Amino acid sequence: MSPDLAAARILLVEDEPSLVLTLSDRLLSEGYQVETAGDGERGLEMAIGGSFDLVLLDVMLPRKNGFDVCRDLRQRGLQMPILMLTAKGQVVDKVVGLKLGADDYLTKPFDMMELMARIESLLRRARTPIAPAAGNYAFGEITVDFRRVEVVRDGVPLDLSALEFKLLGHFIENRGEVLTRDRLLDEVWGYDSTPTTRTVDVHVASLRQKLEVKPAKPQFILTVHGRGYKFVG
Ligand code: CA
């Protein structure tokens, strides 16, 4: 796994104990965080509450099958990639699964290398820049709703100015990238205004006050000394 995907959280919903064991061992050894659910209802519950980056979802599950879990997750607006695991010969599964909102599927028994490659590619795709119109983006305990122009922490709305919201949206769109102050001025403030790079620092500081648990030790909007800022989250 490449470092930028490190610490991605994966939910494995699978009822075959031996496969759960093999798969979680392998995922952990690749550096992912893994949680498991042994039936569909539990899987759905965990996926809704757990801010996972990806769900590995078996089709044949006790209590609620994988198709229903997948459909329910999408109906609730959850966007994380879902990779479905189907039993051999269930050709129809692929079509049904993709229709219900799965991003990819693999037929059992699968090659472990193949599964790891698919997971990596789904995570990478999910992390490419999102259009701010795409809906919600969550990091830490914060959710940004681009359509309603709202930022909430743990359900409590945060009071961001329009400019702070725009700046945050820009950080999220370019997450993982170092953004220089000049670039931020161009892309967030625009060419018409003539603020100084100090303006950027002031607004970043104010965003940190509102978003970071410890503004002095930010975990989302990082300073890259001598270069600018980088959003990770
Ligand atoms: Ca099964």
Tab-separated table of C-alpha atoms and ligand atoms in Angstrom:
chain	number	residue	atom	x	y	z
A	1	MET	CA	0.000	0.000	0.000
A	2	SER	CA	1.268	3.435	-0.786
A	3	PRO	CA	1.762	5.823	2.137
A	4	ASP	CA	-1.004	8.227	1.139
A	5	LEU	CA	-3.558	5.488	1.671
A	6	ALA	CA	-2.129	4.603	5.062
A	7	ALA	CA	-4.572	4.246	7.910
A	8	ALA	CA	-7.593	3.951	5.639
A	9	ARG	CA	-10.410	2.397	7.627
A	10	ILE	CA	-11.970	-0.705	6.157
A	11	LEU	CA	-15.121	-2.453	7.320
A	12	LEU	CA	-15.241	-6.157	6.509
A	13	VAL	CA	-18.729	-7.643	6.534
A	14	GLU	CA	-18.327	-11.393	6.206
A	15	ASP	CA	-19.725	-14.390	8.026
A	16	GLU	CA	-17.138	-17.048	7.196
A	17	PRO	CA	-14.815	-17.044	10.222
A	18	SER	CA	-11.803	-18.387	8.317
A	19	LEU	CA	-12.129	-15.756	5.614
A	20	VAL	CA	-12.612	-13.017	8.224
A	21	LEU	CA	-9.373	-14.110	9.841
A	22	THR	CA	-7.341	-14.363	6.642
A	23	LEU	CA	-8.661	-11.120	5.264
A	24	SER	CA	-8.271	-9.020	8.367
A	25	ASP	CA	-4.734	-10.330	8.887
A	26	ARG	CA	-3.815	-9.381	5.393
A	27	LEU	CA	-5.445	-5.961	5.509
A	28	LEU	CA	-3.779	-5.174	8.825
A	29	SER	CA	-0.407	-6.222	7.477
A	30	GLU	CA	-0.956	-3.809	4.577
A	31	GLY	CA	-1.373	-1.028	7.132
A	32	TYR	CA	-5.141	-0.604	6.966
A	33	GLN	CA	-7.367	-0.287	9.996
A	34	VAL	CA	-9.924	-3.077	9.979
A	35	GLU	CA	-13.183	-3.688	11.768
A	36	THR	CA	-15.407	-6.662	11.151
A	37	ALA	CA	-19.085	-7.530	11.276
A	38	GLY	CA	-20.417	-11.064	11.016
A	39	ASP	CA	-23.890	-10.325	9.700
A	40	GLY	CA	-25.641	-7.797	7.505
A	41	GLU	CA	-27.522	-5.895	10.173
A	42	ARG	CA	-24.454	-5.377	12.303
A	43	GLY	CA	-22.504	-4.459	9.172
A	44	LEU	CA	-25.037	-1.802	8.215
A	45	GLU	CA	-25.062	-0.386	11.721
A	46	MET	CA	-21.262	-0.175	11.839
A	47	ALA	CA	-20.980	1.271	8.339
A	48	ILE	CA	-23.440	4.024	9.216
A	49	GLY	CA	-21.714	4.995	12.440
A	50	GLY	CA	-18.075	4.306	11.735
A	51	SER	CA	-16.838	6.718	9.028
A	52	PHE	CA	-15.138	3.984	7.041
A	53	ASP	CA	-13.162	4.641	3.874
A	54	LEU	CA	-14.271	1.403	2.249
A	55	VAL	CA	-16.638	-1.504	2.875
A	56	LEU	CA	-15.849	-5.069	1.875
A	57	LEU	CA	-19.251	-6.665	1.698
A	58	ASP	CA	-20.122	-10.318	1.300
A	59	VAL	CA	-23.392	-11.021	-0.504
A	60	MET	CA	-24.621	-14.096	1.352
A	61	LEU	CA	-24.894	-12.930	4.942
A	62	PRO	CA	-27.102	-13.838	7.893
A	63	ARG	CA	-29.865	-11.431	8.958
A	64	LYS	CA	-29.524	-9.080	5.987
A	65	ASN	CA	-27.891	-9.855	2.663
A	66	GLY	CA	-25.143	-7.774	1.124
A	67	PHE	CA	-27.387	-6.335	-1.588
A	68	ASP	CA	-29.774	-4.936	0.997
A	69	VAL	CA	-26.915	-3.537	3.068
A	70	CYS	CA	-25.471	-1.869	-0.023
A	71	ARG	CA	-28.809	-0.378	-1.053
A	72	ASP	CA	-29.539	0.897	2.460
A	73	LEU	CA	-26.125	2.548	2.721
A	74	ARG	CA	-26.595	4.388	-0.554
A	75	GLN	CA	-30.136	5.391	0.342
A	76	ARG	CA	-28.753	6.998	3.468
A	77	GLY	CA	-26.366	8.978	1.325
A	78	LEU	CA	-23.186	7.185	2.367
A	79	GLN	CA	-20.655	7.449	-0.438
A	80	MET	CA	-17.722	5.280	0.589
A	81	PRO	CA	-16.574	2.699	-1.965
A	82	ILE	CA	-18.228	-0.699	-1.595
A	83	LEU	CA	-16.531	-3.809	-2.920
A	84	MET	CA	-18.834	-6.822	-2.952
A	85	LEU	CA	-17.683	-10.389	-2.559
A	86	THR	CA	-19.886	-12.866	-4.365
A	87	ALA	CA	-19.935	-16.650	-4.452
A	88	LYS	CA	-18.710	-18.420	-7.547
A	89	GLY	CA	-21.297	-18.756	-10.303
A	90	GLN	CA	-23.570	-15.936	-9.160
A	91	VAL	CA	-23.134	-14.139	-12.453
A	92	VAL	CA	-26.247	-12.109	-11.956
A	93	ASP	CA	-24.782	-10.684	-8.744
A	94	LYS	CA	-22.458	-8.355	-10.551
A	95	VAL	CA	-25.264	-6.566	-12.342
A	96	VAL	CA	-27.503	-6.414	-9.287
A	97	GLY	CA	-24.645	-5.274	-7.063
A	98	LEU	CA	-23.546	-2.494	-9.358
A	99	LYS	CA	-27.137	-1.370	-9.828
A	100	LEU	CA	-27.549	-1.063	-6.073
A	101	GLY	CA	-24.510	1.145	-5.811
A	102	ALA	CA	-21.540	-1.177	-5.323
A	103	ASP	CA	-18.345	0.115	-6.918
A	104	ASP	CA	-16.741	-3.189	-7.702
A	105	TYR	CA	-17.111	-6.881	-7.033
A	106	LEU	CA	-14.930	-9.968	-6.777
A	107	THR	CA	-15.935	-13.587	-7.109
A	108	LYS	CA	-14.854	-16.047	-4.426
A	109	PRO	CA	-12.380	-17.636	-4.268
A	110	PHE	CA	-10.305	-14.632	-5.202
A	111	ASP	CA	-6.630	-13.987	-5.389
A	112	MET	CA	-5.470	-11.933	-2.397
A	113	MET	CA	-3.196	-9.763	-4.544
A	114	GLU	CA	-6.112	-9.005	-6.816
A	115	LEU	CA	-8.272	-7.972	-3.876
A	116	MET	CA	-5.538	-5.697	-2.485
A	117	ALA	CA	-5.111	-4.050	-5.883
A	118	ARG	CA	-8.860	-3.427	-6.188
A	119	ILE	CA	-9.026	-1.970	-2.685
A	120	GLU	CA	-6.130	0.343	-3.378
A	121	SER	CA	-7.625	1.526	-6.624
A	122	LEU	CA	-11.037	2.194	-5.041
A	123	LEU	CA	-9.460	4.135	-2.194
A	124	ARG	CA	-7.374	6.136	-4.609
A	125	ARG	CA	-10.376	6.948	-6.766
A	126	ALA	CA	-12.357	7.987	-3.707
A	127	ARG	CA	-9.579	10.334	-2.655
A	128	THR	CA	-9.196	12.163	-5.920
A	129	PRO	CA	-10.482	15.710	-5.677
A	130	ILE	CA	-14.193	15.997	-5.218
A	131	ALA	CA	-16.270	18.740	-6.705
A	132	PRO	CA	-17.619	20.877	-3.886
A	133	ALA	CA	-21.089	20.211	-5.273
A	134	ALA	CA	-20.646	16.508	-4.613
A	135	GLY	CA	-22.352	16.619	-1.231
A	136	ASN	CA	-20.780	15.883	2.115
A	137	TYR	CA	-17.223	15.545	3.225
A	138	ALA	CA	-16.311	14.306	6.683
A	139	PHE	CA	-13.077	14.428	8.634
A	140	GLY	CA	-12.540	13.879	12.335
A	141	GLU	CA	-15.838	14.755	13.952
A	142	ILE	CA	-16.578	17.382	11.346
A	143	THR	CA	-18.929	17.130	8.401
A	144	VAL	CA	-18.975	19.674	5.602
A	145	ASP	CA	-22.208	19.890	3.659
A	146	PHE	CA	-21.380	21.653	0.399
A	147	ARG	CA	-24.949	21.867	-0.812
A	148	ARG	CA	-26.283	23.489	2.343
A	149	VAL	CA	-23.030	25.381	2.961
A	150	GLU	CA	-22.868	24.063	6.477
A	151	VAL	CA	-20.162	22.737	8.731
A	152	VAL	CA	-21.081	20.713	11.784
A	153	ARG	CA	-19.084	19.131	14.558
A	154	ASP	CA	-20.808	16.224	16.247
A	155	GLY	CA	-24.135	17.591	15.055
A	156	VAL	CA	-23.459	21.151	16.256
A	157	PRO	CA	-23.262	23.773	13.464
A	158	LEU	CA	-20.038	25.796	13.318
A	159	ASP	CA	-20.104	29.458	12.444
A	160	LEU	CA	-17.866	29.909	9.397
A	161	SER	CA	-17.694	33.017	7.254
A	162	ALA	CA	-18.261	32.635	3.510
A	163	LEU	CA	-14.558	33.073	2.913
A	164	GLU	CA	-13.618	30.526	5.545
A	165	PHE	CA	-16.033	28.080	3.970
A	166	LYS	CA	-14.528	28.669	0.561
A	167	LEU	CA	-11.028	28.241	1.951
A	168	LEU	CA	-11.993	25.009	3.685
A	169	GLY	CA	-13.626	23.710	0.487
A	170	HIS	CA	-10.444	24.479	-1.375
A	171	PHE	CA	-8.346	22.633	1.190
A	172	ILE	CA	-10.642	19.618	0.942
A	173	GLU	CA	-10.557	19.606	-2.845
A	174	ASN	CA	-6.793	19.645	-2.778
A	175	ARG	CA	-6.268	17.510	0.291
A	176	GLY	CA	-2.839	16.016	0.699
A	177	GLU	CA	-1.301	18.714	-1.492
A	178	VAL	CA	0.922	21.523	-0.283
A	179	LEU	CA	-0.789	24.814	-1.123
A	180	THR	CA	1.367	27.920	-1.132
A	181	ARG	CA	-0.018	31.190	0.196
A	182	ASP	CA	0.202	32.707	-3.267
A	183	ARG	CA	-1.759	29.882	-4.785
A	184	LEU	CA	-4.415	30.161	-2.087
A	185	LEU	CA	-4.667	33.896	-2.735
A	186	ASP	CA	-5.169	33.280	-6.439
A	187	GLU	CA	-7.594	30.433	-6.105
A	188	VAL	CA	-9.623	31.435	-3.064
A	189	TRP	CA	-9.442	35.221	-2.941
A	190	GLY	CA	-9.228	35.698	-6.692
A	191	TYR	CA	-7.213	38.068	-8.817
A	192	ASP	CA	-9.315	41.142	-8.209
A	193	SER	CA	-8.560	41.641	-4.566
A	194	THR	CA	-5.147	42.603	-3.298
A	195	PRO	CA	-4.753	40.883	0.030
A	196	THR	CA	-1.329	39.994	1.291
A	197	THR	CA	-0.069	36.557	2.163
A	198	ARG	CA	-0.592	37.593	5.779
A	199	THR	CA	-4.330	37.524	5.028
A	200	VAL	CA	-4.038	33.820	4.289
A	201	ASP	CA	-2.370	33.171	7.623
A	202	VAL	CA	-5.046	35.093	9.483
A	203	HIS	CA	-7.851	33.127	7.865
A	204	VAL	CA	-6.101	29.805	8.328
A	205	ALA	CA	-5.641	30.621	11.996
A	206	SER	CA	-9.302	31.444	12.329
A	207	LEU	CA	-10.326	28.234	10.538
A	208	ARG	CA	-8.115	26.271	12.903
A	209	GLN	CA	-9.770	27.927	15.885
A	210	LYS	CA	-13.092	26.666	14.662
A	211	LEU	CA	-12.150	23.225	13.343
A	212	GLU	CA	-9.196	21.918	15.261
A	213	VAL	CA	-9.461	20.315	18.669
A	214	LYS	CA	-6.142	21.965	19.557
A	215	PRO	CA	-5.664	24.937	17.234
A	216	ALA	CA	-2.040	25.299	18.330
A	217	LYS	CA	-1.377	21.704	17.368
A	218	PRO	CA	-3.516	21.312	14.268
A	219	GLN	CA	-4.206	17.847	12.950
A	220	PHE	CA	-6.115	18.803	9.777
A	221	ILE	CA	-4.719	22.067	8.439
A	222	LEU	CA	-0.983	21.613	8.711
A	223	THR	CA	1.754	24.191	8.223
A	224	VAL	CA	4.437	23.092	5.805
A	225	HIS	CA	7.316	25.295	6.824
A	226	GLY	CA	8.657	27.548	4.123
A	227	ARG	CA	6.026	26.341	1.668
A	228	GLY	CA	2.461	26.816	2.781
A	229	TYR	CA	-0.374	24.687	4.098
A	230	LYS	CA	-1.613	21.182	3.638
A	231	PHE	CA	-4.975	19.729	4.532
A	232	VAL	CA	-5.082	16.159	5.715
A	233	GLY	CA	-8.333	14.587	6.761
B	1	CA	CA	-21.242	-15.509	3.293
